[in-house]
Coordinates of C-alpha atoms and ligand atoms in Angstrom, one line a residue:
X1 CA -29.9 124.7 -15.1
X2 CA -26.9 125.2 -12.8
X3 CA -26.8 124.2 -9.2
X4 CA -26.3 127.7 -7.8
X5 CA -28.1 130.6 -9.3
X6 CA -24.7 132.2 -10.2
X7 CA -23.4 129.2 -12.2
X8 CA -22.5 125.6 -12.1
X9 CA -21.4 124.3 -8.7
X10 CA -17.8 123.3 -8.3
X11 CA -16.5 120.3 -6.4
X12 CA -13.1 118.7 -6.3
X13 CA -14.7 115.4 -7.2
X14 CA -18.1 114.1 -8.4
X15 CA -18.6 110.4 -7.7
X16 CA -21.1 108.7 -10.0
X17 CA -22.8 105.7 -8.3
X18 CA -23.8 105.3 -4.6
X19 CA -23.4 101.6 -4.3
X20 CA -21.0 100.5 -1.5
X21 CA -18.0 101.4 -3.6
X22 CA -19.0 104.9 -4.5
X23 CA -20.3 105.6 -1.0
X24 CA -17.0 104.3 0.5
X25 CA -15.1 106.5 -1.9
X26 CA -17.1 109.6 -1.0
X27 CA -16.5 108.9 2.7
X28 CA -12.8 108.4 2.2
X29 CA -12.4 111.6 0.2
X30 CA -14.5 113.7 2.5
X31 CA -12.5 112.5 5.5
X32 CA -9.3 113.7 3.7
X33 CA -10.8 117.2 3.2
X34 CA -11.7 116.8 -0.5
X35 CA -15.0 118.4 -1.5
X36 CA -17.2 115.7 -3.0
X37 CA -20.6 115.4 -4.6
X38 CA -22.0 111.8 -4.6
X39 CA -24.8 111.0 -7.0
X40 CA -26.9 107.9 -7.5
X41 CA -29.7 107.5 -10.1
X42 CA -31.7 105.3 -7.7
X43 CA -31.2 104.8 -4.0
X44 CA -28.1 104.1 -1.9
X45 CA -27.1 100.4 -2.3
X46 CA -30.1 99.6 -4.6
X47 CA -27.9 98.3 -7.4
X48 CA -25.6 95.2 -7.1
X49 CA -24.7 95.9 -3.5
X50 CA -28.2 95.4 -2.2
X51 CA -28.7 92.3 -4.4
X52 CA -25.6 90.6 -3.0
X53 CA -25.6 87.6 -0.7
X54 CA -25.1 90.0 2.3
X55 CA -21.8 88.4 3.2
X56 CA -18.5 90.0 4.2
X57 CA -16.5 87.0 3.4
X58 CA -13.0 85.9 2.2
X59 CA -14.3 83.4 -0.3
X60 CA -12.5 80.1 0.4
X61 CA -13.6 79.1 -3.1
X62 CA -11.3 81.6 -4.7
X63 CA -8.3 79.9 -3.1
X64 CA -8.4 77.4 -6.0
X65 CA -7.8 80.0 -8.7
X66 CA -7.4 83.5 -7.2
X67 CA -5.4 83.3 -3.9
X68 CA -4.9 87.1 -3.8
X69 CA -8.7 87.8 -3.9
X70 CA -9.2 85.6 -0.8
X71 CA -6.3 87.4 1.0
X72 CA -7.4 90.9 0.1
X73 CA -11.0 90.2 0.9
X74 CA -10.1 88.7 4.3
X75 CA -7.8 91.7 5.1
X76 CA -10.4 94.3 4.2
X77 CA -13.2 92.3 5.7
X78 CA -11.2 92.6 9.0
X79 CA -11.3 96.4 8.7
X80 CA -15.0 96.5 7.7
X81 CA -16.0 94.2 10.6
X82 CA -14.2 96.5 13.1
X83 CA -15.6 99.8 11.7
X84 CA -19.1 98.5 11.3
X85 CA -19.3 96.2 14.3
X86 CA -23.0 96.9 15.3
X87 CA -24.0 95.9 11.7
X88 CA -22.2 92.6 11.3
X89 CA -22.9 89.2 12.8
X90 CA -21.0 86.0 12.8
X91 CA -22.5 83.5 10.4
X92 CA -21.7 79.8 11.0
X93 CA -21.9 77.6 7.9
X94 CA -22.6 73.9 8.0
X95 CA -20.8 72.1 5.1
X96 CA -22.7 69.0 4.4
X97 CA -20.8 66.3 2.6
X98 CA -23.0 64.0 0.6
X99 CA -21.9 60.6 -0.8
X100 CA -21.0 62.1 -4.2
X101 CA -19.3 65.2 -2.9
X102 CA -16.4 66.2 -5.3
X103 CA -13.9 66.6 -2.5
X104 CA -15.0 64.2 0.2
X105 CA -14.6 64.9 3.9
X106 CA -10.8 64.6 4.1
X107 CA -10.0 67.0 1.2
X108 CA -12.7 69.4 2.3
X109 CA -11.3 69.5 5.8
X110 CA -7.8 70.1 4.3
X111 CA -9.2 73.0 2.2
X112 CA -10.7 74.5 5.4
X113 CA -7.4 74.1 7.1
X114 CA -5.8 76.3 4.4
X115 CA -8.7 78.8 4.8
X116 CA -8.0 78.9 8.5
X117 CA -4.8 80.7 7.8
X118 CA -6.9 83.6 6.5
X119 CA -9.6 83.6 9.1
X120 CA -7.8 85.6 11.8
X121 CA -7.4 88.5 9.2
X122 CA -11.2 89.1 9.4
X123 CA -11.5 88.2 13.1
X124 CA -13.2 84.8 12.4
X125 CA -12.5 81.6 14.3
X126 CA -10.8 78.6 12.8
X127 CA -13.1 76.0 11.4
X128 CA -14.5 73.0 13.3
X129 CA -15.3 69.7 11.6
X130 CA -17.5 70.6 8.7
X131 CA -18.4 74.1 9.9
X132 CA -16.8 77.4 9.2
X133 CA -17.4 81.0 9.9
X134 CA -18.1 84.2 7.8
X135 CA -19.7 87.6 8.6
X136 CA -23.2 88.7 7.6
X137 CA -24.2 92.3 6.9
X138 CA -27.1 94.3 5.6
X139 CA -25.4 96.0 2.5
X140 CA -28.1 98.7 2.3
X141 CA -27.3 99.8 5.8
X142 CA -23.6 99.5 5.3
X143 CA -23.8 101.7 2.1
X144 CA -26.0 104.2 3.9
X145 CA -23.5 104.4 6.9
X146 CA -20.8 105.3 4.4
X147 CA -23.0 108.0 2.8
X148 CA -23.9 109.4 6.2
X149 CA -20.3 109.6 7.4
X150 CA -19.3 111.2 4.1
X151 CA -22.0 113.8 4.6
X152 CA -20.9 114.4 8.2
X153 CA -17.4 115.0 6.9
X154 CA -18.7 117.6 4.5
X155 CA -19.7 115.7 1.3
X156 CA -22.9 116.4 -0.5
X157 CA -24.8 113.3 -1.4
X158 CA -28.0 113.0 -3.5
X159 CA -30.0 109.9 -4.3
X160 CA -32.5 109.7 -7.2
X161 CA -30.2 111.9 -9.2
X162 CA -29.2 110.2 -12.5
X163 CA -26.1 111.4 -14.3
X164 CA -27.3 111.9 -17.9
X165 CA -24.1 113.2 -19.4
X166 CA -20.5 114.2 -18.7
X167 CA -19.5 117.9 -19.1
X168 CA -16.6 118.3 -21.5
X169 CA -14.1 121.0 -22.2
X170 CA -12.4 119.8 -25.4
X171 CA -11.4 116.3 -24.6
X172 CA -11.4 116.7 -20.8
X173 CA -14.3 115.7 -18.4
X174 CA -15.0 118.7 -16.2
X175 CA -18.2 117.6 -14.5
X176 CA -21.6 116.0 -14.9
X177 CA -25.1 116.9 -15.9
X178 CA -27.7 115.2 -13.8
X179 CA -31.4 115.0 -13.3
X180 CA -32.3 116.1 -9.7
X181 CA -35.1 114.4 -7.7
X182 CA -37.4 117.3 -8.5
X183 CA -36.9 116.8 -12.3
X184 CA -34.5 119.8 -12.8
X185 CA -31.5 119.2 -15.0
X186 CA -28.4 120.4 -13.1
X187 CA -24.8 120.8 -13.9
X188 CA -22.0 120.2 -11.4
X189 CA -18.4 120.9 -12.2
X190 CA -15.5 119.1 -10.8
X191 CA -11.8 118.7 -11.1
X192 CA -12.2 115.0 -11.4
X193 CA -15.2 112.6 -12.0
X194 CA -15.0 109.1 -10.6
X195 CA -17.2 106.5 -12.2
X196 CA -18.2 104.0 -9.5
X197 CA -21.3 102.8 -11.3
X198 CA -20.7 99.1 -10.8
X199 CA -22.2 97.1 -13.7
X200 CA -23.3 100.4 -15.3
X201 CA -19.6 101.6 -15.4
X202 CA -19.3 101.0 -19.2
X203 CA -22.4 103.1 -19.8
X204 CA -21.1 106.0 -17.7
X205 CA -17.6 105.8 -19.3
X206 CA -19.1 105.8 -22.8
X207 CA -20.7 109.2 -22.0
X208 CA -17.1 110.5 -22.5
X209 CA -16.2 108.1 -25.3
X210 CA -14.1 106.1 -22.9
X211 CA -14.1 102.3 -22.6
X212 CA -14.6 100.0 -19.6
X213 CA -14.8 96.3 -20.3
X214 CA -16.7 94.1 -17.9
X215 CA -18.1 90.6 -18.0
X216 CA -21.3 91.3 -16.1
X217 CA -22.8 88.2 -14.5
X218 CA -26.3 88.0 -13.1
X219 CA -27.1 86.4 -9.8
X220 CA -30.5 85.8 -8.1
X221 CA -31.6 84.9 -4.6
X222 CA -34.9 83.5 -3.3
X223 CA -35.8 85.1 0.1
X224 CA -37.9 83.1 2.6
X225 CA -40.3 84.6 5.2
X226 CA -38.4 83.3 8.2
X227 CA -35.1 82.0 9.5
X228 CA -35.2 78.4 8.2
X229 CA -32.1 77.5 10.2
X230 CA -29.9 79.0 12.8
X231 CA -26.9 78.1 10.7
X232 CA -26.1 78.9 7.1
X233 CA -25.8 75.8 5.0
X234 CA -23.8 75.2 1.8
X235 CA -25.2 73.2 -1.0
X236 CA -23.8 72.0 -4.3
X237 CA -25.7 72.8 -7.5
X238 CA -26.1 70.4 -10.4
X239 CA -23.1 72.0 -12.2
X240 CA -20.9 71.7 -9.1
X241 CA -21.3 75.3 -8.1
X242 CA -21.5 76.3 -4.4
X243 CA -24.8 77.7 -3.3
X244 CA -25.7 79.1 0.1
X245 CA -28.8 79.1 2.4
X246 CA -28.2 82.0 4.7
X247 CA -30.3 83.3 7.6
X248 CA -30.3 87.1 8.1
X249 CA -32.5 88.9 10.6
X250 CA -36.0 87.5 10.2
X251 CA -35.5 86.0 6.7
X252 CA -33.4 83.4 4.8
X253 CA -31.6 83.9 1.5
X254 CA -31.1 81.1 -0.9
X255 CA -28.6 81.9 -3.7
X256 CA -27.0 82.4 -5.9
X257 CA -26.8 81.9 -9.7
X258 CA -23.9 83.2 -11.7
X259 CA -24.7 83.7 -15.4
X260 CA -23.3 85.9 -18.1
X261 CA -25.7 88.8 -18.6
X262 CA -26.2 90.6 -21.9
X263 CA -29.6 92.2 -21.3
X264 CA -30.9 95.4 -19.8
X265 CA -29.3 96.2 -16.5
X266 CA -32.3 98.2 -15.4
X267 CA -34.9 95.5 -15.7
X268 CA -33.7 92.2 -14.4
X269 CA -36.2 89.4 -14.5
X270 CA -36.0 86.4 -12.2
X271 CA -36.7 83.3 -14.3
X272 CA -38.5 80.2 -13.2
X273 CA -35.4 78.2 -14.4
X274 CA -33.1 80.1 -12.1
X275 CA -35.4 79.5 -9.2
X276 CA -35.6 75.7 -10.0
X277 CA -31.8 75.5 -10.2
X278 CA -31.5 76.9 -6.7
X279 CA -34.3 74.7 -5.3
X280 CA -33.0 71.5 -6.9
X281 CA -29.6 72.0 -5.1
X282 CA -31.1 73.2 -1.8
X283 CA -33.4 70.3 -1.3
X284 CA -30.5 67.8 -1.3
X285 CA -29.3 69.3 2.0
X286 CA -32.6 70.9 3.2
X287 CA -35.3 68.5 2.0
X288 CA -38.3 70.6 3.2
X289 CA -37.2 73.7 1.3
X290 CA -40.2 73.5 -1.2
X291 CA -42.6 73.6 1.7
X292 CA -41.4 77.0 2.9
X293 CA -42.8 80.4 1.7
X294 CA -40.6 82.7 -0.3
X295 CA -41.5 86.3 0.0
X296 CA -39.5 87.8 -2.8
X297 CA -36.6 87.2 -5.1
X298 CA -33.7 89.5 -5.7
X299 CA -31.5 89.9 -8.8
X300 CA -28.2 91.8 -9.4
X301 CA -25.4 91.9 -11.8
X302 CA -21.8 91.5 -10.7
X303 CA -19.4 94.1 -12.2
X304 CA -16.8 91.5 -12.9
X305 CA -13.7 92.5 -14.9
X306 CA -13.6 91.2 -18.5
X307 CA -11.9 87.9 -19.1
X308 CA -12.3 85.6 -22.1
X309 CA -12.9 81.9 -21.4
X310 CA -13.4 81.1 -17.7
X311 CA -16.8 80.0 -16.6
X312 CA -18.7 82.8 -14.9
X313 CA -18.1 81.3 -11.5
X314 CA -14.3 81.1 -12.0
X315 CA -13.9 84.8 -13.0
X316 CA -11.5 86.7 -10.9
X317 CA -13.1 89.1 -8.4
X318 CA -10.2 91.5 -8.5
X319 CA -10.7 95.2 -9.0
X320 CA -9.1 97.7 -11.3
X321 CA -8.7 101.5 -11.2
X322 CA -8.8 102.8 -14.8
X323 CA -7.3 106.2 -15.7
X324 CA -9.1 107.2 -18.9
X325 CA -6.5 109.9 -19.6
X326 CA -3.9 107.2 -20.1
X327 CA -6.2 104.6 -21.6
X328 CA -8.6 106.6 -23.8
X329 CA -7.1 110.2 -23.9
X330 CA -9.9 111.5 -21.7
X331 CA -8.5 113.5 -18.8
X332 CA -10.6 114.1 -15.7
X333 CA -12.2 110.7 -15.6
X334 CA -11.4 107.6 -13.5
X335 CA -13.3 104.4 -13.2
X336 CA -13.2 101.9 -10.3
X337 CA -14.5 98.5 -11.4
X338 CA -14.8 94.9 -10.3
X339 CA -14.1 93.8 -6.8
X340 CA -16.5 92.7 -4.0
X341 CA -18.5 94.1 -1.2
X342 CA -16.0 92.5 1.2
X343 CA -13.2 94.7 -0.2
X344 CA -15.2 97.9 -0.9
X345 CA -13.1 99.9 1.6
X346 CA -9.8 98.9 0.0
X347 CA -11.2 99.8 -3.5
X348 CA -12.2 103.2 -2.1
X349 CA -8.8 103.7 -0.5
X350 CA -6.9 102.9 -3.7
X351 CA -9.1 105.2 -5.7
X352 CA -8.9 108.0 -3.1
X353 CA -5.1 107.7 -3.1
X354 CA -5.1 108.2 -6.9
X355 CA -7.5 111.1 -6.7
X356 CA -5.5 112.8 -4.0
X357 CA -2.3 112.4 -5.9
X358 CA -3.9 114.2 -8.9
X359 CA -5.4 116.9 -6.8
X360 CA -2.2 117.5 -4.8
X361 CA -3.9 116.5 -1.5
X362 CA -1.5 115.1 1.1
X363 CA -4.0 113.7 3.6
X364 CA -3.9 109.9 4.3
X365 CA -6.7 107.4 4.5
X366 CA -8.6 107.1 7.8
X367 CA -11.3 104.6 6.9
X368 CA -9.6 101.5 8.2
X369 CA -9.7 102.8 11.8
X370 CA -12.5 105.3 12.0
X371 CA -15.8 103.7 13.1
X372 CA -18.8 104.2 10.9
X373 CA -21.7 106.1 12.5
X374 CA -23.1 104.0 15.4
X375 CA -20.0 101.9 15.7
X376 CA -18.2 104.1 18.2
X377 CA -19.1 104.0 21.9
X378 CA -20.8 101.2 23.6
X379 CA -24.3 100.5 22.5
X380 CA -26.9 99.9 25.2
X381 CA -27.8 96.2 25.7
X382 CA -31.0 95.2 24.0
X383 CA -33.0 94.7 27.2
X384 CA -31.9 98.1 28.6
X385 CA -32.8 100.0 25.4
X386 CA -36.2 98.2 25.2
X387 CA -36.9 98.8 28.9
X388 CA -35.9 102.5 28.9
X389 CA -38.0 103.3 25.8
X390 CA -40.9 101.0 26.2
X391 CA -40.3 99.1 23.0
X392 CA -40.2 95.3 22.4
X393 CA -36.9 93.5 22.6
X394 CA -37.1 92.6 18.9
X395 CA -37.7 96.3 17.9
X396 CA -34.7 97.2 20.1
X397 CA -32.5 94.6 18.6
X398 CA -33.3 95.7 15.0
X399 CA -32.7 99.3 16.0
X400 CA -29.3 98.5 17.4
X401 CA -28.3 96.6 14.3
X402 CA -29.1 99.6 12.2
X403 CA -28.1 102.5 14.4
X404 CA -25.7 101.0 17.0
X405 CA -24.7 103.6 19.7
X406 CA -26.9 106.2 18.0
X407 CA -30.1 104.2 18.6
X408 CA -31.3 106.2 21.6
X409 CA -31.3 109.4 19.5
X410 CA -33.7 107.8 17.0
X411 CA -36.1 107.1 19.9
X412 CA -36.4 110.7 21.0
X413 CA -39.8 110.7 19.4
X414 CA -43.2 110.1 21.2
X415 CA -44.0 107.5 18.4
X416 CA -41.2 105.2 19.6
X417 CA -43.7 102.8 21.2
X418 CA -45.8 102.4 18.0
X419 CA -44.9 99.7 15.6
X420 CA -45.5 100.2 11.9
X421 CA -45.2 96.5 11.4
X422 CA -45.2 93.7 13.9
X423 CA -43.4 91.2 11.7
X424 CA -40.4 93.4 11.2
X425 CA -40.8 95.2 14.5
X426 CA -40.2 98.7 12.9
X427 CA -41.2 101.6 15.1
X428 CA -42.9 104.8 13.7
X429 CA -40.2 106.8 15.4
X430 CA -37.5 105.0 13.3
X431 CA -39.4 105.4 10.1
X432 CA -40.0 109.1 10.7
X433 CA -36.3 109.5 11.5
X434 CA -35.4 107.8 8.2
X435 CA -37.7 110.1 6.2
X436 CA -36.3 113.2 8.0
X437 CA -32.6 112.3 8.3
X438 CA -31.8 109.4 6.0
X439 CA -32.9 110.5 2.5
X440 CA -35.9 108.2 2.3
X441 CA -38.0 109.6 -0.6
X442 CA -40.0 106.5 -1.5
X443 CA -41.4 103.4 0.3
X444 CA -38.8 101.3 -1.4
X445 CA -36.1 103.6 0.1
X446 CA -37.6 102.8 3.5
X447 CA -37.4 99.1 2.8
X448 CA -33.6 99.5 2.2
X449 CA -33.0 101.9 5.0
X450 CA -35.0 100.5 7.9
X451 CA -36.5 97.2 6.6
X452 CA -40.1 98.4 5.9
X453 CA -42.1 95.5 4.5
X454 CA -39.1 93.2 4.6
X455 CA -40.8 90.6 6.9
X456 CA -43.4 87.9 6.3
X457 CA -46.3 90.3 5.6
X458 CA -44.2 91.8 2.7
X459 CA -46.1 95.1 3.1
X460 CA -49.6 93.7 3.2
X461 CA -50.2 95.0 6.8
X462 CA -47.9 98.0 7.1
X463 CA -47.7 99.9 3.8
X464 CA -50.6 102.2 4.3
X465 CA -49.5 103.3 7.8
X466 CA -45.9 103.7 6.6
X467 CA -47.1 106.0 3.8
X468 CA -48.8 108.1 6.3
X469 CA -45.8 108.4 8.6
X470 CA -43.4 109.1 5.7
X471 CA -45.9 111.3 3.9
X472 CA -46.4 113.4 7.1
X473 CA -42.6 114.1 7.2
X474 CA -42.2 114.7 3.4
X475 CA -45.5 116.7 3.0
X476 CA -47.2 114.1 0.7
X477 CA -50.8 114.7 -0.2
X478 CA -53.4 111.9 0.3
X479 CA -53.1 111.2 -3.5
X480 CA -49.3 111.0 -3.3
X481 CA -49.5 108.6 -0.4
X482 CA -51.9 106.4 -2.4
X483 CA -49.6 106.6 -5.4
X484 CA -46.6 105.7 -3.2
X485 CA -48.4 102.6 -1.9
X486 CA -49.5 101.6 -5.4
X487 CA -46.0 101.9 -6.8
X488 CA -44.5 99.9 -4.0
X489 CA -47.2 97.1 -4.2
X490 CA -46.6 96.8 -8.0
X491 CA -42.8 96.6 -7.6
X492 CA -43.0 94.2 -4.7
X493 CA -45.4 92.0 -6.7
X494 CA -42.9 91.9 -9.6
X495 CA -40.2 90.7 -7.1
X496 CA -42.5 88.1 -5.7
X497 CA -44.3 86.6 -8.7
X498 CA -41.4 84.4 -9.9
X499 CA -41.3 82.6 -6.6
X500 CA -45.0 82.0 -5.9
X501 CA -46.4 78.5 -5.8
X502 CA -50.1 77.8 -5.9
X503 CA -50.6 78.6 -2.2
X504 CA -48.6 81.8 -2.8
X505 CA -51.0 82.7 -5.6
X506 CA -54.0 82.1 -3.3
X507 CA -52.5 84.4 -0.7
X508 CA -51.9 87.1 -3.4
X509 CA -55.6 86.9 -4.3
X510 CA -56.5 87.4 -0.7
X511 CA -54.1 90.4 -0.2
X512 CA -55.3 91.9 -3.5
X513 CA -58.9 91.7 -2.1
X514 CA -57.9 93.3 1.1
X515 CA -56.1 96.2 -0.6
X516 CA -59.1 96.9 -2.7
X517 CA -60.7 97.8 0.6
X518 CA -58.1 100.5 1.3
X519 CA -59.2 104.1 1.0
X520 CA -59.1 104.9 -2.7
X521 CA -58.6 101.1 -3.4
X522 CA -55.3 99.9 -4.8
Ligands
FAD1 C1 -25.9 87.8 -6.7 C2 -24.7 88.5 -6.1 C3 -24.2 88.1 -4.9 C4 -23.1 88.7 -4.3 N1 -22.7 88.4 -3.1 C5 -21.6 89.0 -2.5 C6 -21.3 88.7 -1.2 O1 -22.0 88.0 -0.5 N2 -20.1 89.3 -0.7 C7 -19.4 90.1 -1.5 O2 -18.3 90.6 -1.0 N3 -19.7 90.4 -2.8 C8 -20.8 89.9 -3.3 N4 -21.2 90.2 -4.6 C9 -20.5 91.3 -5.3 C10 -20.8 92.7 -4.7 O3 -22.2 92.8 -4.5 C11 -20.4 93.7 -5.7 O4 -19.1 93.6 -6.1 C12 -20.6 95.1 -5.1 O5 -21.8 95.3 -4.4 C13 -20.5 96.2 -6.2 O6 -20.7 97.4 -5.6 P1 -20.7 98.8 -6.5 O7 -20.9 99.9 -5.6 O8 -19.4 98.7 -7.3 O9 -21.9 98.6 -7.5 P2 -23.4 98.9 -7.3 O10 -23.9 98.5 -5.9 O11 -24.2 98.3 -8.4 O12 -23.5 100.5 -7.3 C14 -23.4 101.2 -8.5 C15 -24.4 102.3 -8.4 O13 -24.3 103.2 -9.5 C16 -25.5 103.8 -9.8 N5 -25.5 104.3 -11.1 C17 -25.4 103.7 -12.3 N6 -25.5 104.5 -13.3 C18 -25.6 105.8 -12.8 C19 -25.8 107.1 -13.4 N7 -25.9 107.3 -14.7 N8 -26.0 108.1 -12.5 C20 -26.0 107.9 -11.2 N9 -25.8 106.7 -10.6 C21 -25.7 105.7 -11.4 C22 -26.5 102.6 -9.6 O14 -27.8 103.1 -9.3 C23 -25.9 101.9 -8.5 O15 -26.5 102.2 -7.2 C24 -22.4 89.7 -5.1 C25 -22.9 90.1 -6.3 C26 -24.1 89.5 -6.8 C27 -24.6 90.0 -8.1

């Protein structure tokens, strides 16, 4: 079926993939006046972007083998931090040096002095003895902010819309055929299709017989139910790799692994060995780590460019724009591959420049200066927002991190004083706003957009109420609300099972018993 009754819709560009790269690209193009359709088969940022370590960093490690990546990351991180300032926070790392540390204090300090040259590019301070600074960000929210700005600039953006094939005219790609959220098969024509599908880029390119070579590398994190430390802490793994223990909001991430991945990208398992590898390293610098309670694990696959030989960890994090007309004789298709979250804006700019050149569009890039939604104007201080709207300081702080100067608009709802969940301090007003204005179609979408069930209760306390609030906005029947809860509980359980110890299993039993008491029993 075509998009419009009269025939397939026409856009200048269809972007396939709404991770941070595709979202950034849609924004860049829309701001240049190009008509864009952005599609993601799942939700915004639900692929690799959301499974990252949530850092906008330069990567001092890359200085050893990939100086340019550190420089480019730091430069672009500087832009991202400025355009997304309500979303980012300074993250101070402690760098413990144990007796058998490969560098020792003096050489580590010297490495940090070299990194200090790059720190001003991203607005970070120079290091102090055995501490250094990076930026933290919620990549789900960063991705959404890009989607939202793209839409405000005239783009169309649709999540839960899988591109199933590319439309061809002879050898040329002239659009996509996708499955819409309501199940319809829809065709969308475009002058150019850009493949920004991250680790899935080879799969999308193959739809047109084109080739993208990646060396995908899987990484997992264990997520703890609280801030285990006010500082991030670096740790050395048994094979000498750098690991991180990073507090973010009300939780702590421990990660990450980096292993060649040959399996299915759509069903990533977290293995007990991977969890043990992380814990073994973490307990050398944080001895009580095994006594703390993990609430979930995350897994993602890096879309690293193909290279033969280097260990996964030493692979370059550079990016490449592939023109499939030149490489494979397939006009109408470009792929942007590789890179990092910390340089997504630059990747988008380079791609948008190439697209505009092909389309004959003269407009220049605005994304390095133009603030993302919520980052312009002065946001109210936490206390003032909390006092004015009768919400807790924690709820106000969370709201400001997600919406910045637009937070008061979200609270124009009588449900602003009602919390869906105490542990994540999410108000019903914000959840309803997300369902109405932020393309939340499932409970998992609400986790990504506004942190539903992201706290210590992991949904045990808040899911049922959340399904009512979202269901009310989206017109779900009682059966649909129950199904939504069941689906979320099952998925959350899968993400938690690999990190449960015996007390964790006991708590699961308890939670299961409680849920059986829910109406309709889960
Ligand atoms: C464990 C780990 C930790 C990391 N930590 C950091 C970090 O701290 N800082 C940093 O800078 N970088 C980090 N990275 C790298 C960074 O996360 C990635 O480089 C970046 O997020 C990739 O974004 P992307 O948009 O290119 O890919 P993705 O986020 O994967 O987006 C691709 C999107 O394409 C969609 N898609 C695929 N196929 C289709 C289709 N057929 N139709 C429609 N949509 C489709 C997917 O659903 C997905 O949402 C990390 C990576 C990993 C794995």
